[in-house]
Short mmCIF file of C-alpha atoms in Angstrom, two decimals:
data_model
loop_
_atom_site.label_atom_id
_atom_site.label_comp_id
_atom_site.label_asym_id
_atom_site.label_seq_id
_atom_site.Cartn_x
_atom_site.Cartn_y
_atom_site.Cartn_z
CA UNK A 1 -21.76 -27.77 -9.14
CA UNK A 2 -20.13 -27.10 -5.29
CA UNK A 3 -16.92 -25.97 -5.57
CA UNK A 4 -14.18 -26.06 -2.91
CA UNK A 5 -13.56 -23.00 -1.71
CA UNK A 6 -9.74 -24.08 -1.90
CA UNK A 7 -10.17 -24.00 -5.57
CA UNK A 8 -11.22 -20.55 -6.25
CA UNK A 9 -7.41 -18.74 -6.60
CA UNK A 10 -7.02 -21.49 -9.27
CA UNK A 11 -10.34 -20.81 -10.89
CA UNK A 12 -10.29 -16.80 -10.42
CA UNK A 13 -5.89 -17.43 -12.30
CA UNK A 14 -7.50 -19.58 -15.07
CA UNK A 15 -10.56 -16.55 -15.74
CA UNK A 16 -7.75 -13.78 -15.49
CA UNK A 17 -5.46 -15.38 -17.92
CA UNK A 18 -8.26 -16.41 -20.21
CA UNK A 19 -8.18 -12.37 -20.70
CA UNK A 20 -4.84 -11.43 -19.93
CA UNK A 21 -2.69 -14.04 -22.26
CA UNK A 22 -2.73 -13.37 -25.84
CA UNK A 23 -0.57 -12.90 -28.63
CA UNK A 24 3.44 -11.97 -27.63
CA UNK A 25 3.96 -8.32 -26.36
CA UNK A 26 6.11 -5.68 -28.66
CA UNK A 27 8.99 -6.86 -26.72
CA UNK A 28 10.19 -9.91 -23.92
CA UNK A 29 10.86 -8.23 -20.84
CA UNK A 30 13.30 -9.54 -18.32
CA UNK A 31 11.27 -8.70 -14.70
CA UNK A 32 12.69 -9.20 -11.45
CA UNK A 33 11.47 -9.91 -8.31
CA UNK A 34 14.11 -9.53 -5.40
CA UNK A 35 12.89 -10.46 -2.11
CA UNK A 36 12.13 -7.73 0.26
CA UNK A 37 14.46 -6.45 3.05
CA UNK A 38 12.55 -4.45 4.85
CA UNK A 39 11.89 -5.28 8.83
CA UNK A 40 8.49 -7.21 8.58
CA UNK A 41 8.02 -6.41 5.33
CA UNK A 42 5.90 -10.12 4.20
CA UNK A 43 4.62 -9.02 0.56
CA UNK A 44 5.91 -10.07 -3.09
CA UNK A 45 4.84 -7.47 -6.25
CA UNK A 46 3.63 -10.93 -8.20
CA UNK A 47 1.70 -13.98 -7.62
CA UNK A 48 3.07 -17.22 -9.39
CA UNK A 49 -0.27 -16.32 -10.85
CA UNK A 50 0.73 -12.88 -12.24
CA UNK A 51 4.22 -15.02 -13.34
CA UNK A 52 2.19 -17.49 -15.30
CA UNK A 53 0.23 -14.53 -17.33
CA UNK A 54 3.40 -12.77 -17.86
CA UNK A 55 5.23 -15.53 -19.46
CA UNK A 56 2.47 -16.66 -21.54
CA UNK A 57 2.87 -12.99 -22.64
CA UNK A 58 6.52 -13.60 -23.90
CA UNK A 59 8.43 -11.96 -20.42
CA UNK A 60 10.98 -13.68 -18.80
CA UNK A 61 10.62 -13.42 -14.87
CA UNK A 62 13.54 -13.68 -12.30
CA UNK A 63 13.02 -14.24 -8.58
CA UNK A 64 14.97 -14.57 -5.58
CA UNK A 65 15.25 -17.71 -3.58
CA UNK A 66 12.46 -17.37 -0.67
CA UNK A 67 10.81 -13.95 -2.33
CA UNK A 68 7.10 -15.40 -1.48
CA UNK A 69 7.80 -17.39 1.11
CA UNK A 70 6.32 -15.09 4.06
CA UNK A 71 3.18 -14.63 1.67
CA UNK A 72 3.41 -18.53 1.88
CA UNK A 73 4.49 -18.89 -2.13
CA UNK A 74 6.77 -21.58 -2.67
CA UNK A 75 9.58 -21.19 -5.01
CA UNK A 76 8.18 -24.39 -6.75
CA UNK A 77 5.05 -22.25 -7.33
CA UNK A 78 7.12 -19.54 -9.15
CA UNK A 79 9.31 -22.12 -10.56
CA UNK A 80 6.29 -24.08 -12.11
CA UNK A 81 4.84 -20.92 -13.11
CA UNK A 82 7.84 -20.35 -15.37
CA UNK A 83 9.83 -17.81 -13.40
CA UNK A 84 13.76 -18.54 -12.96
CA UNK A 85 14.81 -18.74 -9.19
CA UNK A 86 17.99 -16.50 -8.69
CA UNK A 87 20.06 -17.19 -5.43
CA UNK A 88 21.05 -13.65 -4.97
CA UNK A 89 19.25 -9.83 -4.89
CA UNK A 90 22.38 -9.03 -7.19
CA UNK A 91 22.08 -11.90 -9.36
CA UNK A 92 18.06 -10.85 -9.82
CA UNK A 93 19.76 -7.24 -10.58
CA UNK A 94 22.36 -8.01 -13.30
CA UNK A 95 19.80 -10.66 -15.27
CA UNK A 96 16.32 -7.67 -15.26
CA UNK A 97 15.61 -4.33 -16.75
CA UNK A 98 12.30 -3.52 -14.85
CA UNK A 99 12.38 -4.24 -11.05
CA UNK A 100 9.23 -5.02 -9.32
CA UNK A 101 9.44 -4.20 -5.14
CA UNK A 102 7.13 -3.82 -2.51
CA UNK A 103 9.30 -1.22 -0.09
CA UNK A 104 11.49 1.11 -1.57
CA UNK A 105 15.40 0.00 -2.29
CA UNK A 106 17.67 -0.43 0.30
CA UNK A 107 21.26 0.57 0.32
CA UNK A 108 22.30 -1.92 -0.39
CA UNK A 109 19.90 -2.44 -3.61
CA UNK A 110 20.81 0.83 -4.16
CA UNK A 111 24.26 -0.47 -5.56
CA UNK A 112 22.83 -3.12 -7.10
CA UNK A 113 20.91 -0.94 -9.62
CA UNK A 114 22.41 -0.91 -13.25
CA UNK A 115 22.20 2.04 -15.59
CA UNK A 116 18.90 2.60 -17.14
CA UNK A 117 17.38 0.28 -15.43
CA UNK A 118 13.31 0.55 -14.19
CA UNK A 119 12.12 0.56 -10.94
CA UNK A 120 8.31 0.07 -9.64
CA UNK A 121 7.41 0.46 -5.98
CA UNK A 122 6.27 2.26 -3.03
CA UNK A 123 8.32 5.65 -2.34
CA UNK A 124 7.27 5.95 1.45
CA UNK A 125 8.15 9.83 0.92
CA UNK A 126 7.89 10.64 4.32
CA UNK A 127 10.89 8.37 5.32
CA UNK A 128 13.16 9.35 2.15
CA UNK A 129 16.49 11.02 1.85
CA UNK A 130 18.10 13.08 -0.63
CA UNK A 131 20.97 10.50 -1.44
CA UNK A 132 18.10 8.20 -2.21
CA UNK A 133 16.99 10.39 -5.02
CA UNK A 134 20.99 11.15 -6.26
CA UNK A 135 21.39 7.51 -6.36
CA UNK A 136 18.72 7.06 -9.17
CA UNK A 137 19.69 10.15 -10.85
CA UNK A 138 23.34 9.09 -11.09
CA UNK A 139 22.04 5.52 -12.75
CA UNK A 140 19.77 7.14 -14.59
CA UNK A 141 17.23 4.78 -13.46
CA UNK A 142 13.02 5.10 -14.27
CA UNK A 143 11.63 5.17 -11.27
CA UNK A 144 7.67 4.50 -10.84
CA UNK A 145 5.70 5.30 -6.95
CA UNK A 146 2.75 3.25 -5.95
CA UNK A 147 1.80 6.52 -4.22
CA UNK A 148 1.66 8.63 -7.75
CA UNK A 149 0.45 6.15 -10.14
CA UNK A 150 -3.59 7.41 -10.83
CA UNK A 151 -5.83 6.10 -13.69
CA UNK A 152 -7.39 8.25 -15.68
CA UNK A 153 -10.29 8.73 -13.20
CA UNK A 154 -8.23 10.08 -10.69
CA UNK A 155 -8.32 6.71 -8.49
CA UNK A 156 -4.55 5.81 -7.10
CA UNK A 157 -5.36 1.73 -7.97
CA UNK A 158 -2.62 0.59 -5.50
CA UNK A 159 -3.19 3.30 -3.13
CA UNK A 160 -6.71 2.13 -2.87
CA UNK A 161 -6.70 -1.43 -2.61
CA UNK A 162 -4.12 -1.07 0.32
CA UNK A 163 -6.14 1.34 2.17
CA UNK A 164 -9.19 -1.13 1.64
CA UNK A 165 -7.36 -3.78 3.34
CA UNK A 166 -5.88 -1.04 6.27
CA UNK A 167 -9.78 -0.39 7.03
CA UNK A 168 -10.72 -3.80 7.07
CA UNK A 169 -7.50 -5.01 9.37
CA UNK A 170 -7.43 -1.59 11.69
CA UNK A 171 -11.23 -3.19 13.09
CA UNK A 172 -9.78 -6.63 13.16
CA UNK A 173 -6.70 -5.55 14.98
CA UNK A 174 -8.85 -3.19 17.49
CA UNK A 175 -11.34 -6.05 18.14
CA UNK A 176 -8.06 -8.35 19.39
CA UNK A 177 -6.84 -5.63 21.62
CA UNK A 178 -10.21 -5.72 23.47
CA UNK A 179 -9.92 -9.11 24.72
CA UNK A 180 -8.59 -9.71 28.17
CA UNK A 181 -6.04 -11.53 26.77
CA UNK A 182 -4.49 -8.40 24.94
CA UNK A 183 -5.14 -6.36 28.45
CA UNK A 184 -8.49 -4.73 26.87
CA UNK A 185 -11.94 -3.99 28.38
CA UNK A 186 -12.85 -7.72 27.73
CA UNK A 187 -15.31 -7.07 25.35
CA UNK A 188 -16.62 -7.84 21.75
CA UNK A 189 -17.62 -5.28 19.11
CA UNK A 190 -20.63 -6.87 18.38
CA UNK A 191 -21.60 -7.47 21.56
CA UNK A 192 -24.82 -10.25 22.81
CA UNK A 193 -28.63 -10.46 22.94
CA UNK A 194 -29.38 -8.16 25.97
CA UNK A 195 -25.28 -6.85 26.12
CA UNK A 196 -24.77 -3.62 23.89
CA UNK A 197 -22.19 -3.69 21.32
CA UNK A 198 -18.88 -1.65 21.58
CA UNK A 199 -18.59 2.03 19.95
CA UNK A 200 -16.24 2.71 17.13
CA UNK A 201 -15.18 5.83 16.47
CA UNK A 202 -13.31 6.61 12.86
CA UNK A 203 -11.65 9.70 11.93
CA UNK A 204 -12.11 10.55 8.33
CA UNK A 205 -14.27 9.46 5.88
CA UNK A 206 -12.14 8.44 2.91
CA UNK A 207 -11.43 4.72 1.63
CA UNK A 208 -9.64 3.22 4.74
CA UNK A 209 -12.46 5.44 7.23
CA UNK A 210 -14.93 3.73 4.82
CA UNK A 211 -13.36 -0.19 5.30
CA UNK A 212 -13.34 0.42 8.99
CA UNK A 213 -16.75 1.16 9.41
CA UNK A 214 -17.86 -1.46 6.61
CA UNK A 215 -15.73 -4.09 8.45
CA UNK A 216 -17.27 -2.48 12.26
CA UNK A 217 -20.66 -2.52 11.10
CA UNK A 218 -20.50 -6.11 10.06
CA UNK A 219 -19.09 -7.03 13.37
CA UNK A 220 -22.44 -5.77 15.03
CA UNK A 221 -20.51 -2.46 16.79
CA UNK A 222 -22.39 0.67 16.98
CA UNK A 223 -20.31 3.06 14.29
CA UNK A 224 -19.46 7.24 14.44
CA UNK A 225 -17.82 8.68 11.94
CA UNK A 226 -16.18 11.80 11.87
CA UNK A 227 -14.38 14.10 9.22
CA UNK A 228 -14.19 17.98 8.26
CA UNK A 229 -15.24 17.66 4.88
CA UNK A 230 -19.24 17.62 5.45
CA UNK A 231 -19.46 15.79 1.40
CA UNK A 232 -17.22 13.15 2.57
CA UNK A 233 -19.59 12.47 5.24
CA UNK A 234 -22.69 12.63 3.36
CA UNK A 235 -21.28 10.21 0.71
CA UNK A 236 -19.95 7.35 3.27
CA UNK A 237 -23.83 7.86 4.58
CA UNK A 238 -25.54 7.39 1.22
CA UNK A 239 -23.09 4.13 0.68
CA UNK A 240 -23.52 2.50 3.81
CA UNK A 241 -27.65 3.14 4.15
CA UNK A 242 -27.25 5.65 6.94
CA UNK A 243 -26.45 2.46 9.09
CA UNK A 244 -23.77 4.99 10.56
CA UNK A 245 -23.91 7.96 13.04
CA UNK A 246 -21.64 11.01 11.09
CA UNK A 247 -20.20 14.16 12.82
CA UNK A 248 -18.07 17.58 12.01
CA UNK A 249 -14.47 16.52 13.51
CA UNK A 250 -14.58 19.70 15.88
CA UNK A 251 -13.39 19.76 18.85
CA UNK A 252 -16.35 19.89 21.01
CA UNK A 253 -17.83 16.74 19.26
CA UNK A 254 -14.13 14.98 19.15
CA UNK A 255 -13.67 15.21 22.85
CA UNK A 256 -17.48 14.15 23.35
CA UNK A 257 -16.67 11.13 21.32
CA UNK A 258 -13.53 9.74 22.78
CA UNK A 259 -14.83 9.98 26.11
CA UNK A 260 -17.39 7.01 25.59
CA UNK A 261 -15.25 5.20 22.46
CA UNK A 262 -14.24 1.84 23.11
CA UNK A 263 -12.02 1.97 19.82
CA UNK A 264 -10.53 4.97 17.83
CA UNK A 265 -9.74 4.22 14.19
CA UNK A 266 -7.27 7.16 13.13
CA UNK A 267 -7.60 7.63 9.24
CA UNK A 268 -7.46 11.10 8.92
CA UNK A 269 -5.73 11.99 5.74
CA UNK A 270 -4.13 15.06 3.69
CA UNK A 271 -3.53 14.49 0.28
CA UNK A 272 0.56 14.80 -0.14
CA UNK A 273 0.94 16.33 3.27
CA UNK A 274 1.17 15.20 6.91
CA UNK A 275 -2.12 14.12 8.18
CA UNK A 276 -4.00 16.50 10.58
CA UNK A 277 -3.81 15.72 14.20
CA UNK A 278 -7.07 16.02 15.12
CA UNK A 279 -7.05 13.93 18.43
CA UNK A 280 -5.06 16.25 21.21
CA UNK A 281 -3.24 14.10 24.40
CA UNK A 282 -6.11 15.77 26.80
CA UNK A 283 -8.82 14.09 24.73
CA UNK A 284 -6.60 10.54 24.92
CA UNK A 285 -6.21 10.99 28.75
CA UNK A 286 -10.01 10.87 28.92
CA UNK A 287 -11.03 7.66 27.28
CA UNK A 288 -11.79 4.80 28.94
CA UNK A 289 -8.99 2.59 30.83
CA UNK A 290 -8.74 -0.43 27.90
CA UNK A 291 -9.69 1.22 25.18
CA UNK A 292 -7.71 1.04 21.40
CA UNK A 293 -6.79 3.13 19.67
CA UNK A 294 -5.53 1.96 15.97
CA UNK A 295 -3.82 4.63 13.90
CA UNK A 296 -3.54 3.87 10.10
CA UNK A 297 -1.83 7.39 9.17
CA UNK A 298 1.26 6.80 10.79
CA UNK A 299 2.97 6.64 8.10
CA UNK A 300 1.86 10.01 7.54
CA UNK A 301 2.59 11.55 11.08
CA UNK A 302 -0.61 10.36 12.70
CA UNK A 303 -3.66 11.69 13.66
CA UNK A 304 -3.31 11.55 17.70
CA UNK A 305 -1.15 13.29 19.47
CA UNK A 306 0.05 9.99 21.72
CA UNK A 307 0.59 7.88 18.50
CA UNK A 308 4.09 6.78 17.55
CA UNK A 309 5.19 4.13 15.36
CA UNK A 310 5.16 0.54 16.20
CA UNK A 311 5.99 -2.31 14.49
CA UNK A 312 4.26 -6.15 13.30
CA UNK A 313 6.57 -7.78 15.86
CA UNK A 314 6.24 -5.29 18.47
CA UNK A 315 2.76 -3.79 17.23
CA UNK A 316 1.38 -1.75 20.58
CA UNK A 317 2.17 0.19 23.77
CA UNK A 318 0.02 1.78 26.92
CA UNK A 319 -0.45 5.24 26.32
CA UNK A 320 -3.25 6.54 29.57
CA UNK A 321 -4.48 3.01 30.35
CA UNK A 322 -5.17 2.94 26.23
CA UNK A 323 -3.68 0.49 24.01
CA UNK A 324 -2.20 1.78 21.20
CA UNK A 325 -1.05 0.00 17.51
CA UNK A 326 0.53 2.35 15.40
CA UNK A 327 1.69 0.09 12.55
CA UNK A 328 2.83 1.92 9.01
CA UNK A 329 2.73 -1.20 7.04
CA UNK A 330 -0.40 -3.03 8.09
CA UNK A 331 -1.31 -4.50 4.74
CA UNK A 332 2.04 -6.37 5.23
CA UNK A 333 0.43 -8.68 7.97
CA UNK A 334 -2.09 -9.92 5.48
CA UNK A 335 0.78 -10.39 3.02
CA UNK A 336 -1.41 -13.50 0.72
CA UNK A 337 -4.08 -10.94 0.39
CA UNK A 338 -2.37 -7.91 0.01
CA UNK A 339 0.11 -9.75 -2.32
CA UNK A 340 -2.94 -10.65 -4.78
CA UNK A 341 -4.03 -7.21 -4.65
CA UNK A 342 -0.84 -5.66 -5.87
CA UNK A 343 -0.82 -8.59 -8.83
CA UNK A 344 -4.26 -7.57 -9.41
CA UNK A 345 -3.17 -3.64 -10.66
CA UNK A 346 0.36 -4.68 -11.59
CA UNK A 347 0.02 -7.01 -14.12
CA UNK A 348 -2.14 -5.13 -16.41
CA UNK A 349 0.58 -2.29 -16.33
CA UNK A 350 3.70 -4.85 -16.92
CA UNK A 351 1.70 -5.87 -19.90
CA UNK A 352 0.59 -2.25 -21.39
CA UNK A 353 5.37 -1.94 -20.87
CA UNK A 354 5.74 -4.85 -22.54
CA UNK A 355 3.45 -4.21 -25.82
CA UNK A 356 4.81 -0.56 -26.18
CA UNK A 357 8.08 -1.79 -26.24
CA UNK A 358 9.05 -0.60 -23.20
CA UNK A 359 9.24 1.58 -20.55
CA UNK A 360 10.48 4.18 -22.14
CA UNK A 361 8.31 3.76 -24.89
CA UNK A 362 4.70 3.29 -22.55
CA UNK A 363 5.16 6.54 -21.03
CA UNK A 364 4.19 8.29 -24.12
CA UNK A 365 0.30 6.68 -24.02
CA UNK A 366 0.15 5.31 -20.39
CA UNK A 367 -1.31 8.56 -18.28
CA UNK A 368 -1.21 6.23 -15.39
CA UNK A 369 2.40 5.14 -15.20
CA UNK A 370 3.44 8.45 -16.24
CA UNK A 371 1.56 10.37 -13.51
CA UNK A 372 3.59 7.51 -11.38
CA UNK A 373 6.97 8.67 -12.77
CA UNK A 374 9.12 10.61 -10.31
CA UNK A 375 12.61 9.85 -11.55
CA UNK A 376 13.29 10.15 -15.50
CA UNK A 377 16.78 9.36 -16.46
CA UNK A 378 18.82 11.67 -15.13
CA UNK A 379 16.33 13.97 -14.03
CA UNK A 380 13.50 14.12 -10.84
CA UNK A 381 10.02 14.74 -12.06
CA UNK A 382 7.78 15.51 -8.80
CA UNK A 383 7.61 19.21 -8.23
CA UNK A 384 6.96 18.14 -4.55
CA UNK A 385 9.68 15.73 -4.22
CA UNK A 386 12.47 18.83 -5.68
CA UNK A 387 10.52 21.15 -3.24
CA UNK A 388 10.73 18.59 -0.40
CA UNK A 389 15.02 17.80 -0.78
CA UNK A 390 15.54 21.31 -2.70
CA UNK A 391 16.47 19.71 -5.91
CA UNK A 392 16.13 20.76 -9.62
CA UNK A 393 12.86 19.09 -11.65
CA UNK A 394 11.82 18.33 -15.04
CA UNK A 395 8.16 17.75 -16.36
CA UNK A 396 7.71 14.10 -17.09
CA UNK A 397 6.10 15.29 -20.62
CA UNK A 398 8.84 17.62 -21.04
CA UNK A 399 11.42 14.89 -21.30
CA UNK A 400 9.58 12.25 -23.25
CA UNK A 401 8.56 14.58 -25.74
CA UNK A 402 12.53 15.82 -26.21
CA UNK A 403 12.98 11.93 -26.38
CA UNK A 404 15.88 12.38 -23.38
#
């Protein structure tokens, strides 16, 4: 049978909740999803989808007027799905006892927090600030990082699937920014029969340096990647068929590179620490006139020296005659997709809460939402975050075990 390929998100719901929904969790929990305040910030933590599945579970789901709206979810689709539409961020707060966001609190959700409540979202460490921390600590709130939660195999599930969409997008972005219209070289990556394609350059070889050059290759450009870590290297290789030219990001071959790139992926990372700037202003002053450079790290410092951060409704500036788009939240411009993806790892952990009896309770078996745990009552449980802010820590296992 042909299907519509406008059918398949109802057909993939209807397979996930043929696995997902079974008999009622240990305990109902009351979820809620405020909508995001963020500048630009587009995403939702659940898909009416993920709603459905959750109250077929026994969980009662509340969600603020408009939450999905910018990931172009109606509140009918919620609604439908059986989640209660709350007109307020405050009234979502009062009603739940586990908060689902994408960006971390506000200040002014900060006051909106009840004691003991739970909290799952991104951190964004480098942008923190101690009162951030005091706040939680004060309500002696749970609170559960994208950024820390890792599965037994040492993956970081939400980590990942949001630096497989920043590879993808970073190529899509730099492939705009070529066109005359964006003030570019007026070329395609691909190129023409007879008309070579464009060079790509990506710096580092882990999961968004391996979406780039995926997403590149299948455009038709020609693709070098570079990193320190000679494995790395040799693994992206093996995966991708050798379709890809690899080098040691040294100086000699870096400047060598950027003097014939047409586009400069940045994705050089360091794992819980700035990310290395590898690319110096020198090197950026000789690239070609038109050429991109896209910089996924930002978030993390950056991996050129010219790159600053931009944002989704101002994305890029001229930096040398080189166009630059240094945005921190890229995933957010793809919000549908990037909203799905989030469902896709939350979900499963709502419902592992919800049949342990809690949050409280899950921490004792779940590995992966306790490595995610870096505020425990009325205590911070990240050695780097107490380190970072110069504030007193407790060992997550430490605390559940004294049943604090």
């Amino acid at each position: 049978m042909e299907l519509n390929p406008l059918d398949t998100e109802q057909i993939g719901l209807k397979t996930l909740e043929k696995h997902l929904i079974r008999s009622k969790s240990e305990v109902s929990l009351r979820i809620g999803l405020p909508k995001e305040m963020s500048n630009d910030e587009h995403r939702v933590s659940l898909t009416p989808g993920g709603v459905s599945i959750l109250r077929g579970n026994g969980h009662e789901v509340f969600i603020e007027k408009g939450a999905g709206e910018e990931a172009n979810f109606s509140d009918r689709d919620y609604a439908d799905a059986g989640a209660e539409i709350a007109y307020t961020a405050e009234d979502v707060f009062k009603k739940s006892e586990l908060i689902l966001k994408v960006a971390p609190l506000s200040d002014e959700e900060l006051e909106y927090l009840d004691q003991d409540q739970s909290i799952i979202s991104a951190l964004h460490i480098g942008t923190q600030r101690e009162n951030y921390f005091d706040e939680l600590l004060k309500k002696s709130v749970i609170g559960i990082a994208y950024e820390f939660i890792c599965d037994s195999d040492k993956e970081f599930p939400i980590v990942r699937m949001m630096h497989e969409i920043t590879g993808s997008l970073a190529v899509q972005k730099a492939a705009h920014y070529l066109e005359n219209q964006s003030l570019g070289q007026g070329i395609m990556l691909g190129g023409i029969s007879g008309v070579p394609p464009a060079t790509v350059v990506i710096l580092g070889a882990g999961i968004t340096g391996e979406y780039a050059a995926r997403t590149a290759l299948g455009y038709g450009a020609q693709v070098f990647v570079m990193d320190t870590n000679l494995n790395a290297l040799r693994r992206l290789e093996n995966a991708l068929d050798r379709r890809i030219i690899t080098a040691v990001a040294n100086e000699q071959y870096l400047s060598s590179a950027l003097k014939f790139a047409d586009v400069i992926i940045g994705a050089a990372m360091a794992e819980g620490d700035r990310s290395p700037c590898w690319v110096t202003e020198d090197m950026v002053m000789g690239m070609k006139p038109g050429s991109v450079i896209v910089d996924t790290v930002i978030d993390q410092g950056g991996c050129i020296a010219t790159s600053r951060a931009t944002t989704h409704s101002n994305p890029i500036y001229k930096a040398f005659d080189v166009t630059h788009y240094c945005v921190p939240n890229m995933p957010s411009d793809v919000a549908r997709t990037a909203t799905y993806a989030l469902n896709n790892v939350l979900v499963p952990y709502i419902l592992a809460i919800g049949d342990a009896g809690g949050v409280k309770e899950c921490l004792w078996d779940n590995t992966a939402l306790r490595s995610g745990t870096y505020s425990y009552k009325k205590h911070l449980t990240k050695k780097s975050l107490a380190k970072m802010f110069d504030m007193d820590y407790r060992e997550i296992e430490m605390l559940i075990a004294s049943k604090i």
